[in-house]
Coordinates of C-alpha atoms in Angstrom, one line a residue:
Chain A
M15 CA -15.7 20.4 12.1
A16 CA -16.3 19.5 8.4
I17 CA -15.6 16.1 6.8
L18 CA -15.1 15.6 3.2
L19 CA -15.0 11.9 2.4
I20 CA -14.4 10.6 -1.1
A21 CA -16.5 7.6 -1.9
E22 CA -14.9 4.3 -3.3
H23 CA -17.1 2.6 -5.9
N24 CA -17.2 1.0 -9.6
N25 CA -19.7 3.8 -10.9
Q26 CA -22.5 1.0 -10.5
H27 CA -22.1 0.3 -6.5
L28 CA -20.5 1.8 -3.4
K29 CA -17.9 -0.5 -2.1
G30 CA -18.2 -1.5 1.2
E31 CA -15.1 0.1 2.3
T32 CA -16.7 3.5 2.1
H33 CA -19.0 2.6 4.9
K34 CA -15.8 1.7 7.0
V35 CA -14.4 5.0 6.6
V36 CA -17.9 6.6 7.1
Q37 CA -17.7 5.1 10.7
A38 CA -14.1 6.5 11.2
A39 CA -15.2 10.0 10.2
S40 CA -17.9 9.6 12.7
A41 CA -15.3 9.1 15.6
I42 CA -13.9 12.5 14.4
G43 CA -17.2 14.4 14.9
G44 CA -18.6 17.0 12.5
D45 CA -20.8 17.1 9.2
I46 CA -19.5 14.1 6.7
T47 CA -20.1 15.3 3.2
V48 CA -19.7 12.4 0.9
L49 CA -18.2 13.0 -2.6
V50 CA -19.0 10.3 -5.6
A51 CA -17.1 11.4 -8.5
G52 CA -17.8 9.1 -11.3
A53 CA -19.6 8.4 -14.6
N54 CA -23.3 7.7 -14.7
C55 CA -23.1 6.9 -10.9
A56 CA -26.6 8.1 -9.7
G57 CA -26.9 4.9 -8.1
V58 CA -23.8 5.1 -6.2
A59 CA -25.0 8.5 -4.9
A60 CA -28.2 7.2 -3.6
E61 CA -26.5 4.3 -1.5
A62 CA -23.7 6.8 -0.1
A63 CA -27.0 9.0 0.9
G64 CA -28.3 5.9 2.8
I65 CA -25.4 5.4 5.1
V66 CA -26.2 6.6 8.6
G67 CA -23.8 9.4 9.6
V68 CA -23.7 11.1 6.2
S69 CA -25.5 14.8 6.1
K70 CA -24.4 15.5 2.3
V71 CA -23.6 13.8 -0.6
L72 CA -21.9 15.5 -3.6
V73 CA -22.3 14.0 -6.9
A74 CA -19.4 14.9 -9.8
D75 CA -20.8 12.9 -12.6
D76 CA -18.9 13.3 -15.6
A77 CA -16.8 11.0 -18.0
I78 CA -13.4 12.4 -17.0
Y79 CA -14.1 10.7 -13.6
Q80 CA -15.3 7.1 -15.3
H81 CA -11.8 5.3 -14.2
Q82 CA -10.8 7.4 -11.4
L83 CA -7.6 8.7 -12.6
A84 CA -5.6 10.4 -10.0
E85 CA -4.9 13.7 -11.9
N86 CA -8.6 14.2 -12.6
I87 CA -9.8 13.4 -9.1
A88 CA -7.0 15.1 -7.5
A89 CA -7.9 18.6 -9.1
L90 CA -12.0 18.3 -8.2
V91 CA -11.0 17.2 -4.5
T92 CA -8.3 19.7 -3.9
E93 CA -10.7 22.5 -5.1
L94 CA -13.5 21.4 -2.6
G95 CA -11.1 20.1 0.1
K96 CA -10.4 23.9 0.7
N97 CA -13.7 24.4 2.8
Y98 CA -13.2 21.0 5.1
S99 CA -11.0 20.2 7.9
H100 CA -10.7 16.7 7.2
I101 CA -10.7 14.8 3.9
L102 CA -10.8 11.0 4.0
A103 CA -10.7 8.2 1.5
A104 CA -10.0 4.2 2.3
A105 CA -6.6 2.9 1.8
T106 CA -7.3 0.9 -1.0
T107 CA -5.2 1.4 -4.3
T108 CA -7.8 3.9 -5.5
G109 CA -7.4 6.0 -2.1
K110 CA -3.8 5.5 -1.9
N111 CA -3.3 6.6 -5.5
F112 CA -5.0 10.1 -5.6
L113 CA -5.0 11.4 -1.7
P114 CA -1.2 12.2 -1.4
R115 CA -1.8 14.1 -4.7
V116 CA -4.6 16.1 -2.9
A117 CA -2.7 16.7 0.3
A118 CA 0.7 17.9 -1.8
L119 CA -1.7 20.5 -3.9
L120 CA -3.2 21.7 -0.3
D121 CA 0.2 21.8 1.0
V122 CA -0.4 19.6 3.9
A123 CA 0.8 16.0 5.0
Q124 CA -0.9 13.1 4.6
I125 CA -1.6 10.4 7.3
S126 CA -1.7 7.0 5.9
D127 CA -3.6 3.6 6.8
V128 CA -5.3 5.1 10.1
I129 CA -6.3 2.5 12.3
A130 CA -7.8 4.5 15.2
I131 CA -9.0 8.2 15.7
D132 CA -7.7 9.2 19.1
S133 CA -9.1 12.9 18.7
A134 CA -9.9 15.4 15.9
D135 CA -5.9 16.0 15.4
T136 CA -4.5 12.6 16.8
F137 CA -4.4 9.3 14.8
V138 CA -2.6 5.9 15.2
R139 CA -1.2 4.0 12.0
P140 CA 1.0 0.9 11.8
I141 CA 4.7 1.6 10.5
Y142 CA 7.3 -0.9 10.0
A143 CA 5.0 -3.7 8.2
G144 CA 2.6 -3.4 11.7
N145 CA 5.6 -4.3 14.0
A146 CA 5.1 -0.9 15.6
I147 CA 2.1 1.2 16.3
A148 CA 2.7 5.2 15.8
T149 CA 0.3 7.7 17.4
V150 CA 0.8 11.0 15.2
T151 CA -0.8 14.4 16.0
S152 CA -1.0 16.8 12.9
T153 CA -1.5 20.8 13.4
D154 CA -2.3 21.0 9.5
S155 CA -5.1 23.3 8.7
I156 CA -6.4 20.3 6.7
K157 CA -6.0 17.0 8.0
V158 CA -5.7 14.4 5.0
L159 CA -6.1 10.8 5.7
T160 CA -6.5 7.3 4.2
V161 CA -8.6 4.8 6.8
R162 CA -7.6 1.2 6.9
P163 CA -11.0 -0.5 6.2
A164 CA -10.1 -3.6 8.0
A165 CA -9.4 -1.6 11.4
F166 CA -13.0 0.1 11.4
R167 CA -16.7 -1.9 11.4
A168 CA -19.0 -0.9 8.4
A169 CA -21.6 2.2 9.2
E170 CA -25.1 1.3 8.9
T171 CA -27.5 2.0 6.5
G172 CA -31.1 3.6 6.6
N173 CA -30.4 7.2 6.3
N174 CA -31.6 9.3 4.0
A175 CA -29.2 12.3 3.2
A176 CA -29.5 15.1 0.6
I177 CA -27.8 14.7 -2.9
E178 CA -26.5 17.6 -4.6
N179 CA -25.0 17.4 -8.1
I180 CA -21.4 19.7 -8.4
A181 CA -19.8 20.6 -11.6
A182 CA -16.6 18.8 -12.8
A183 CA -13.4 20.4 -12.9
A184 CA -11.5 20.8 -15.9
D185 CA -9.4 17.7 -17.4
A186 CA -6.1 17.8 -16.3
G187 CA -5.4 15.5 -19.4
M188 CA -1.8 14.4 -18.4
S189 CA -3.1 10.6 -18.3
R190 CA -5.5 8.6 -20.4
Y191 CA -7.2 5.5 -19.5
V192 CA -6.1 2.5 -21.7
S193 CA -7.6 -0.5 -20.4
E194 CA -8.3 -2.6 -17.5
E195 CA -8.1 -6.6 -16.9
L196 CA -10.0 -7.5 -13.9
T197 CA -9.8 -10.8 -12.0
K198 CA -13.6 -12.4 -12.2
S199 CA -14.5 -14.0 -8.9
E200 CA -17.9 -15.3 -7.5
R201 CA -16.6 -15.1 -4.2
P202 CA -16.9 -12.6 -1.5
E203 CA -14.2 -9.8 -1.9
L204 CA -10.9 -10.3 0.2
T205 CA -11.1 -7.3 2.4
A206 CA -14.9 -7.7 3.4
A207 CA -15.0 -11.4 3.6
R208 CA -15.6 -12.9 7.3
V209 CA -13.6 -15.9 6.5
V210 CA -10.5 -15.8 4.4
I211 CA -8.4 -18.9 3.5
S212 CA -5.1 -18.4 2.0
G213 CA -2.7 -20.5 0.4
G214 CA 1.0 -20.3 0.1
R215 CA 4.0 -21.8 -1.4
G216 CA 3.3 -25.0 0.1
M217 CA 0.3 -25.3 -2.4
Q218 CA 2.9 -26.2 -5.1
N219 CA 1.0 -25.0 -8.1
G220 CA -2.4 -23.1 -9.1
E221 CA -4.0 -26.4 -9.7
N222 CA -3.9 -27.3 -6.3
F223 CA -5.7 -24.3 -5.1
A224 CA -8.7 -25.6 -6.3
L225 CA -8.5 -27.9 -2.7
L226 CA -9.4 -24.4 -1.1
N227 CA -12.4 -24.0 -3.1
G228 CA -14.9 -26.5 -1.8
I229 CA -13.9 -25.0 2.0
A230 CA -14.3 -21.5 0.6
D231 CA -17.7 -22.4 -0.7
K232 CA -18.8 -24.1 2.5
L233 CA -17.5 -21.2 4.7
G234 CA -18.6 -18.4 2.5
A235 CA -15.0 -17.6 2.5
A236 CA -12.4 -15.4 -0.2
I237 CA -9.4 -17.0 -1.1
G238 CA -6.2 -15.2 -0.6
A239 CA -2.5 -16.3 -1.1
S240 CA 0.9 -15.4 0.2
R241 CA 3.3 -13.1 -1.7
A242 CA 5.4 -16.6 -2.7
A243 CA 2.2 -18.1 -4.2
V244 CA 1.7 -14.9 -6.2
D245 CA 5.5 -14.7 -7.3
A246 CA 5.7 -18.2 -8.3
G247 CA 2.6 -17.5 -10.6
F248 CA 0.1 -20.0 -8.7
V249 CA -2.6 -17.1 -8.5
P250 CA -3.2 -13.5 -9.4
N251 CA -1.5 -10.7 -7.4
D252 CA -4.7 -9.0 -6.5
M253 CA -5.1 -12.3 -4.2
Q254 CA -1.8 -11.4 -1.9
V255 CA -2.3 -10.5 1.7
G256 CA 0.3 -9.0 3.1
Q257 CA 2.1 -5.6 3.5
T258 CA 2.4 -5.0 -0.3
G259 CA -1.1 -6.6 -1.0
K260 CA -4.2 -6.5 0.9
I261 CA -4.8 -6.0 4.8
V262 CA -7.7 -8.2 6.0
A263 CA -9.3 -8.7 9.4
P264 CA -11.9 -11.2 9.2
D265 CA -13.5 -13.3 11.9
L266 CA -11.5 -16.4 10.8
Y267 CA -8.2 -16.7 8.7
I268 CA -6.8 -20.0 7.7
A269 CA -3.3 -20.2 6.4
V270 CA -2.7 -23.3 4.7
G271 CA 1.2 -23.9 3.5
I272 CA 2.2 -20.5 4.8
S273 CA 5.2 -20.0 6.5
G274 CA 4.2 -16.7 8.1
A275 CA 6.7 -14.1 7.1
I276 CA 6.9 -10.5 8.7
Q277 CA 5.4 -9.3 5.5
H278 CA 2.6 -11.6 5.3
L279 CA 1.6 -11.3 9.0
A280 CA 1.4 -7.6 8.3
G281 CA -1.7 -8.3 6.3
M282 CA -3.5 -10.6 8.6
K283 CA -2.4 -10.5 11.9
D284 CA -5.5 -8.7 13.5
S285 CA -7.9 -11.5 12.3
K286 CA -10.0 -12.6 15.1
V287 CA -9.0 -16.2 14.9
I288 CA -6.1 -17.6 13.0
V289 CA -5.7 -21.3 11.9
A290 CA -2.6 -22.3 10.6
I291 CA -2.2 -25.6 8.6
N292 CA 1.6 -26.6 8.1
K293 CA 3.8 -29.7 7.9
D294 CA 6.5 -27.9 9.4
A295 CA 6.3 -27.6 13.3
E296 CA 8.8 -24.6 13.4
A297 CA 7.2 -22.4 11.1
P298 CA 6.5 -19.1 12.3
I299 CA 3.4 -19.0 11.7
F300 CA 2.2 -21.4 14.5
Q301 CA 3.7 -18.3 16.9
I302 CA 0.6 -16.3 16.1
A303 CA -2.1 -18.9 15.3
D304 CA -5.0 -19.4 17.9
Y305 CA -5.1 -23.3 16.7
G306 CA -2.3 -24.9 14.8
L307 CA -2.5 -28.2 13.0
V308 CA 0.6 -29.8 11.8
A309 CA -0.1 -31.9 9.2
D310 CA 0.3 -32.3 5.2
L311 CA -2.1 -30.0 3.7
F312 CA -3.0 -32.3 0.6
T313 CA -4.5 -34.7 3.2
V314 CA -6.1 -32.1 5.7
L315 CA -7.9 -30.1 3.2
P316 CA -10.1 -33.1 1.7
E317 CA -10.7 -34.3 5.0
L318 CA -11.7 -30.7 6.2
E319 CA -13.8 -30.0 3.3
Q320 CA -15.7 -33.3 4.3
Q321 CA -15.8 -32.3 8.0
L322 CA -17.6 -29.3 7.4
G323 CA -20.6 -31.0 5.8
Chain B
M11 CA 16.3 10.9 -21.9
K12 CA 17.4 11.0 -18.5
I13 CA 15.5 8.9 -15.7
L14 CA 15.8 10.2 -11.7
V15 CA 15.3 7.6 -9.1
P16 CA 15.0 8.9 -5.9
V17 CA 15.9 6.1 -3.3
K18 CA 15.8 5.4 0.3
R19 CA 17.9 4.0 3.2
V20 CA 15.7 2.0 5.5
I21 CA 16.1 -1.0 8.2
D22 CA 16.8 -4.4 6.2
Y23 CA 13.2 -5.8 5.5
N24 CA 14.3 -9.1 7.3
V25 CA 15.3 -7.7 10.7
K26 CA 12.4 -7.6 13.3
V27 CA 11.9 -4.1 14.6
R28 CA 12.2 -3.5 18.3
V29 CA 10.1 -0.6 19.9
K30 CA 12.5 1.6 22.2
A31 CA 11.3 1.4 25.7
D32 CA 10.9 5.0 26.0
Q33 CA 8.2 4.8 23.2
S34 CA 10.1 7.7 21.0
G35 CA 10.5 5.1 17.9
V36 CA 12.0 2.4 17.1
D37 CA 15.6 1.1 17.9
L38 CA 17.8 1.5 14.8
A39 CA 21.4 1.4 16.5
N40 CA 23.2 -1.1 15.1
V41 CA 20.8 -2.5 13.0
K42 CA 21.2 -3.8 9.3
M43 CA 20.3 -1.2 6.8
A44 CA 19.7 -1.4 3.1
L45 CA 18.3 -0.1 0.0
N46 CA 14.3 -0.3 0.6
P47 CA 13.3 -3.0 -1.9
F48 CA 10.7 -1.3 -3.8
C49 CA 13.7 1.4 -4.7
E50 CA 15.7 -1.3 -5.9
I51 CA 12.9 -2.3 -8.2
A52 CA 13.1 1.2 -9.4
I53 CA 16.7 1.5 -10.2
E54 CA 16.6 -1.7 -11.9
E55 CA 14.0 -0.5 -14.3
A56 CA 15.7 2.6 -14.9
V57 CA 18.7 0.4 -15.9
R58 CA 16.7 -1.8 -18.2
L59 CA 15.1 1.4 -20.0
K60 CA 18.8 2.6 -20.6
E61 CA 19.9 -0.8 -21.5
A62 CA 16.9 -0.9 -24.0
G63 CA 18.2 2.1 -25.3
S64 CA 15.1 4.2 -24.1
A65 CA 17.3 6.1 -21.9
T66 CA 20.5 7.9 -21.9
E67 CA 21.4 8.3 -18.3
V68 CA 20.1 7.2 -15.0
V69 CA 20.5 9.7 -11.7
A70 CA 20.2 8.1 -8.3
V71 CA 19.2 10.5 -5.6
S72 CA 18.5 10.2 -1.7
I73 CA 17.9 12.4 1.0
G74 CA 19.3 12.0 4.7
P75 CA 22.4 11.8 6.3
V76 CA 25.9 11.0 5.3
A77 CA 25.0 7.0 5.6
V78 CA 22.7 7.3 2.6
Q79 CA 26.0 7.4 0.5
E80 CA 26.2 3.4 1.1
Q81 CA 22.9 3.1 -0.9
L82 CA 23.6 5.7 -3.4
R83 CA 27.1 3.6 -4.1
T84 CA 24.5 0.5 -4.2
A85 CA 22.2 2.2 -6.9
L86 CA 25.6 3.0 -8.7
A87 CA 27.0 -0.3 -8.6
L88 CA 23.1 -1.6 -10.0
G89 CA 23.8 0.6 -12.9
A90 CA 22.9 4.1 -12.3
D91 CA 25.4 6.7 -13.8
R92 CA 25.7 9.2 -11.1
A93 CA 24.2 10.1 -7.7
V94 CA 22.9 13.1 -5.9
H95 CA 23.2 13.4 -2.1
I96 CA 20.6 15.8 -0.2
E97 CA 22.2 15.8 3.1
T98 CA 20.4 16.5 6.3
T99 CA 20.0 15.0 9.7
L100 CA 16.4 15.6 9.7
N101 CA 13.7 13.4 9.7
L102 CA 11.4 14.3 6.7
D103 CA 7.9 13.4 6.0
S104 CA 7.0 12.7 2.6
L105 CA 5.7 16.0 1.9
Q106 CA 9.3 17.6 2.5
V107 CA 10.8 15.0 0.6
A108 CA 8.7 15.5 -2.4
K109 CA 9.3 19.3 -2.3
L110 CA 13.3 18.8 -2.3
L111 CA 12.9 16.1 -5.0
A112 CA 10.7 18.6 -7.3
K113 CA 13.5 20.8 -7.0
V114 CA 16.0 18.3 -8.3
V115 CA 13.5 17.5 -11.0
G116 CA 13.8 21.1 -11.9
E117 CA 17.4 21.3 -12.0
E118 CA 17.8 17.6 -13.8
Q119 CA 15.0 18.1 -16.0
P120 CA 14.5 14.0 -16.3
G121 CA 11.8 13.0 -18.6
L122 CA 10.6 10.1 -16.2
V123 CA 10.8 9.8 -12.4
I124 CA 10.8 6.4 -11.3
L125 CA 10.5 5.8 -7.2
G126 CA 9.2 2.5 -5.1
K127 CA 5.4 2.9 -4.3
Q128 CA 6.3 3.0 -0.5
A129 CA 9.0 2.6 1.9
I130 CA 9.0 -0.2 4.4
D131 CA 9.8 1.7 7.4
S132 CA 7.1 4.1 7.3
D133 CA 4.8 2.6 4.9
N134 CA 3.3 5.7 3.8
N135 CA 2.8 5.2 0.1
Q136 CA 2.6 9.3 -0.8
T137 CA 6.1 10.3 -2.1
G138 CA 5.8 9.7 -5.7
Q139 CA 1.9 11.1 -5.8
M140 CA 3.0 14.0 -4.2
L141 CA 6.2 15.0 -6.5
A142 CA 3.7 14.3 -9.4
A143 CA 1.6 16.8 -7.9
L144 CA 4.2 19.2 -7.3
T145 CA 5.7 18.9 -10.6
G146 CA 2.6 18.8 -12.6
M147 CA 3.4 15.5 -13.6
G148 CA 0.9 12.7 -14.4
Q149 CA 1.1 9.3 -12.2
G150 CA 1.5 5.8 -13.0
T151 CA 1.5 4.6 -9.3
F152 CA 1.8 0.7 -8.5
A153 CA 3.5 -0.2 -11.8
S154 CA 3.9 -3.7 -12.7
K155 CA 4.6 -2.8 -16.6
V156 CA 6.2 0.4 -17.8
A157 CA 6.3 0.9 -21.7
L158 CA 8.0 3.6 -23.6
Q159 CA 7.0 5.0 -26.7
D160 CA 6.4 8.1 -28.9
G161 CA 7.0 10.1 -25.8
K162 CA 4.7 8.7 -24.1
V163 CA 4.4 6.1 -21.2
A164 CA 2.1 3.2 -20.8
V165 CA 1.9 1.8 -17.1
T166 CA 0.2 -0.9 -16.4
R167 CA -1.1 -0.6 -12.3
E168 CA -1.8 -3.4 -10.0
I169 CA -5.0 -2.3 -8.5
D170 CA -7.5 -3.9 -6.1
G171 CA -9.5 -5.9 -8.7
G172 CA -6.8 -6.7 -11.1
L173 CA -4.6 -4.6 -13.6
Q174 CA -5.4 -1.2 -14.8
T175 CA -3.2 0.4 -18.0
V176 CA -2.9 4.0 -18.2
E177 CA -1.1 6.3 -20.9
L178 CA 1.0 9.2 -19.5
S179 CA 2.5 12.2 -21.1
L180 CA 6.1 12.8 -20.5
P181 CA 7.6 13.5 -17.9
A182 CA 5.8 11.7 -16.1
V183 CA 6.2 9.7 -12.2
V184 CA 6.2 6.0 -12.0
T185 CA 5.8 4.1 -8.5
T186 CA 6.9 0.7 -8.9
D187 CA 5.2 -2.5 -7.2
L188 CA 7.1 -5.8 -6.7
R189 CA 6.2 -7.6 -9.8
L190 CA 7.6 -4.9 -12.0
N191 CA 10.7 -6.9 -12.3
E192 CA 13.4 -8.9 -10.7
P193 CA 16.1 -6.7 -9.3
R194 CA 19.9 -8.1 -10.4
Y195 CA 22.4 -8.4 -7.7
A196 CA 25.6 -5.8 -7.6
S197 CA 28.8 -7.7 -8.9
L198 CA 32.0 -7.3 -7.3
P199 CA 33.8 -5.6 -10.3
N200 CA 30.3 -3.3 -10.4
I201 CA 31.0 -2.4 -7.1
M202 CA 34.3 -1.6 -7.5
K203 CA 33.4 0.8 -10.2
A204 CA 30.8 2.5 -8.4
K205 CA 33.3 4.0 -6.0
K206 CA 34.8 6.2 -9.1
K207 CA 31.0 7.3 -10.4
P208 CA 30.3 11.1 -9.4
L209 CA 28.5 11.5 -6.3
D210 CA 27.4 15.1 -5.5
V211 CA 26.5 16.3 -2.0
K212 CA 24.2 19.4 -1.6
A213 CA 22.7 20.7 1.8
A214 CA 19.2 20.5 2.0
D215 CA 18.8 23.5 3.3
S216 CA 20.2 25.2 0.3
F217 CA 17.1 24.3 -1.9
G218 CA 15.0 27.2 -0.3
V219 CA 12.4 24.4 0.9
S220 CA 11.0 24.6 4.4
L221 CA 11.9 21.2 6.0
T222 CA 9.5 21.7 8.9
S223 CA 6.7 19.2 9.2
N224 CA 3.4 19.7 11.0
V225 CA 2.9 16.1 12.1
T226 CA 4.4 14.9 15.2
V227 CA 4.9 11.5 16.4
V228 CA 3.6 11.4 20.1
K229 CA 4.8 8.0 20.7
V230 CA 5.7 4.3 19.3
S231 CA 4.4 1.4 21.1
A232 CA 4.6 -2.2 20.4
P233 CA 1.8 -3.8 18.6
A234 CA -0.6 -5.9 21.0
V235 CA 0.9 -9.5 21.1
R236 CA -1.1 -12.4 20.4
Q237 CA -1.6 -15.0 22.9
G238 CA 0.1 -18.2 21.6
G239 CA -2.4 -20.7 20.8
V240 CA -2.6 -24.4 20.7
K241 CA -1.7 -27.1 18.5
V242 CA -4.4 -29.6 17.6
E243 CA -4.1 -33.2 16.8
S244 CA -6.6 -33.8 13.7
V245 CA -8.9 -32.2 11.4
A246 CA -11.9 -33.3 13.5
E247 CA -10.6 -31.6 16.8
L248 CA -10.0 -28.2 14.7
V249 CA -13.6 -28.1 13.3
D250 CA -14.5 -28.9 16.9
K251 CA -13.1 -25.9 18.3
L252 CA -13.7 -23.6 15.7
K253 CA -17.2 -24.4 16.1
H254 CA -17.8 -24.7 19.8
E255 CA -14.7 -22.8 21.3
A256 CA -13.9 -19.9 18.8
K257 CA -17.2 -20.1 17.7
V258 CA -16.5 -18.8 14.2
I259 CA -17.7 -21.3 11.9

């Protein structure tokens, strides 16, 4: 079995999701080739070659891959992919963008957001916002999968795989990068953080999210939000945890002023320990929380920050 | 310019789904069904583009059993001009849906196709990208802003680190994210008018597309149930439990 895995990176660094996809690929079994497509991405290739389990790294270094436009990446992956039995990418906005395009060009199905590998052709994935778990089997000649990073641990580093440069495919010319507006944050990335503290509608406004900062600093936590908080304009959308936002599974998830709608739970209910702080004792979040505190968040948060010392 | 909007009938997003005891799927009998929320946003965007004078006609299309006509009527009540129903009782995968839609694109020649980013039942997030691939169009996925100008479309996309704007040549495929717009409600007079709008029915097997999928569902099970936890009385007790019982801080 030969597995092609597309690395997730920002041209400077490999993202942590890639290590998790390598772990998933190892569960399939077979030679793992990692493709790094980007611009001036030699450093990323070196990082990828260091992941245990990777046998080879292919580098397509070209300006057309700088912003990972789906049309160009898909053309390259489709051409390469014909020689592999499995093609994997992380179920991030990047992977979700180009991989279905690859699958259609190869005329095979894609299996999205895989959370467990049963065998080389049988995979497990959540449906209905995580309220049902489907086991599916594929007889396609090439299995195309996006992998949910939160469901796998990161593969170790300390390897030294061979790195090979490959030629870029032709520019598809259908799309052009215009601009990017990235949220600046010193905190760990939401999907990789060991602790996540999220605020909901109960935070009342954007300024109050500052109450979470001190606690997040002390716990080394990332800060997330419910859709209600994002829609109300309290915080930017890339902080959203849920079915349509990010899926996280940290060791500790602290939900503050979040009622616990199905769509939010879809994004965090696989966390190891869940804490809910809400003044409504009937809020659905308490049904899944390991520890619940029924109290006003405006008195609890400062106290919590203080007690974390 | 014509805009094509594929829509899907799904379980209402407020319904708590139940897995069938025989693990063959989820129980959809007597459950409230609705237009997929992302499809609603797609219709709204198309109608707004028409209202702004950028589009001349909005065509809604849906694939499935006769019941999907209910959702097509909703789309018409929201402002679509006409609807196409591709009838099949088969449960199709994204690839087969995308292949059928590619045929519709061939017939209708739209300048823009707007779909939802994912259906809340299968949670696949594939159809728009696959349709773009099969029709050779550029794709603007997870759109939170769509701007048409000079034969091109600028799409602002919601990506993991923030926002990204790309420009696509038309025709193009756009998939909607939640924050693209706030869909309107269908008013009673518009619901009445929608009953008179044209709705064509075509058989899915008349398109010459193979409708068989190579992916089979082995079983559908309920997710592991979390053990109900405890309520603590104070912040001090919470911190103590997190330190000594759960050992996560």
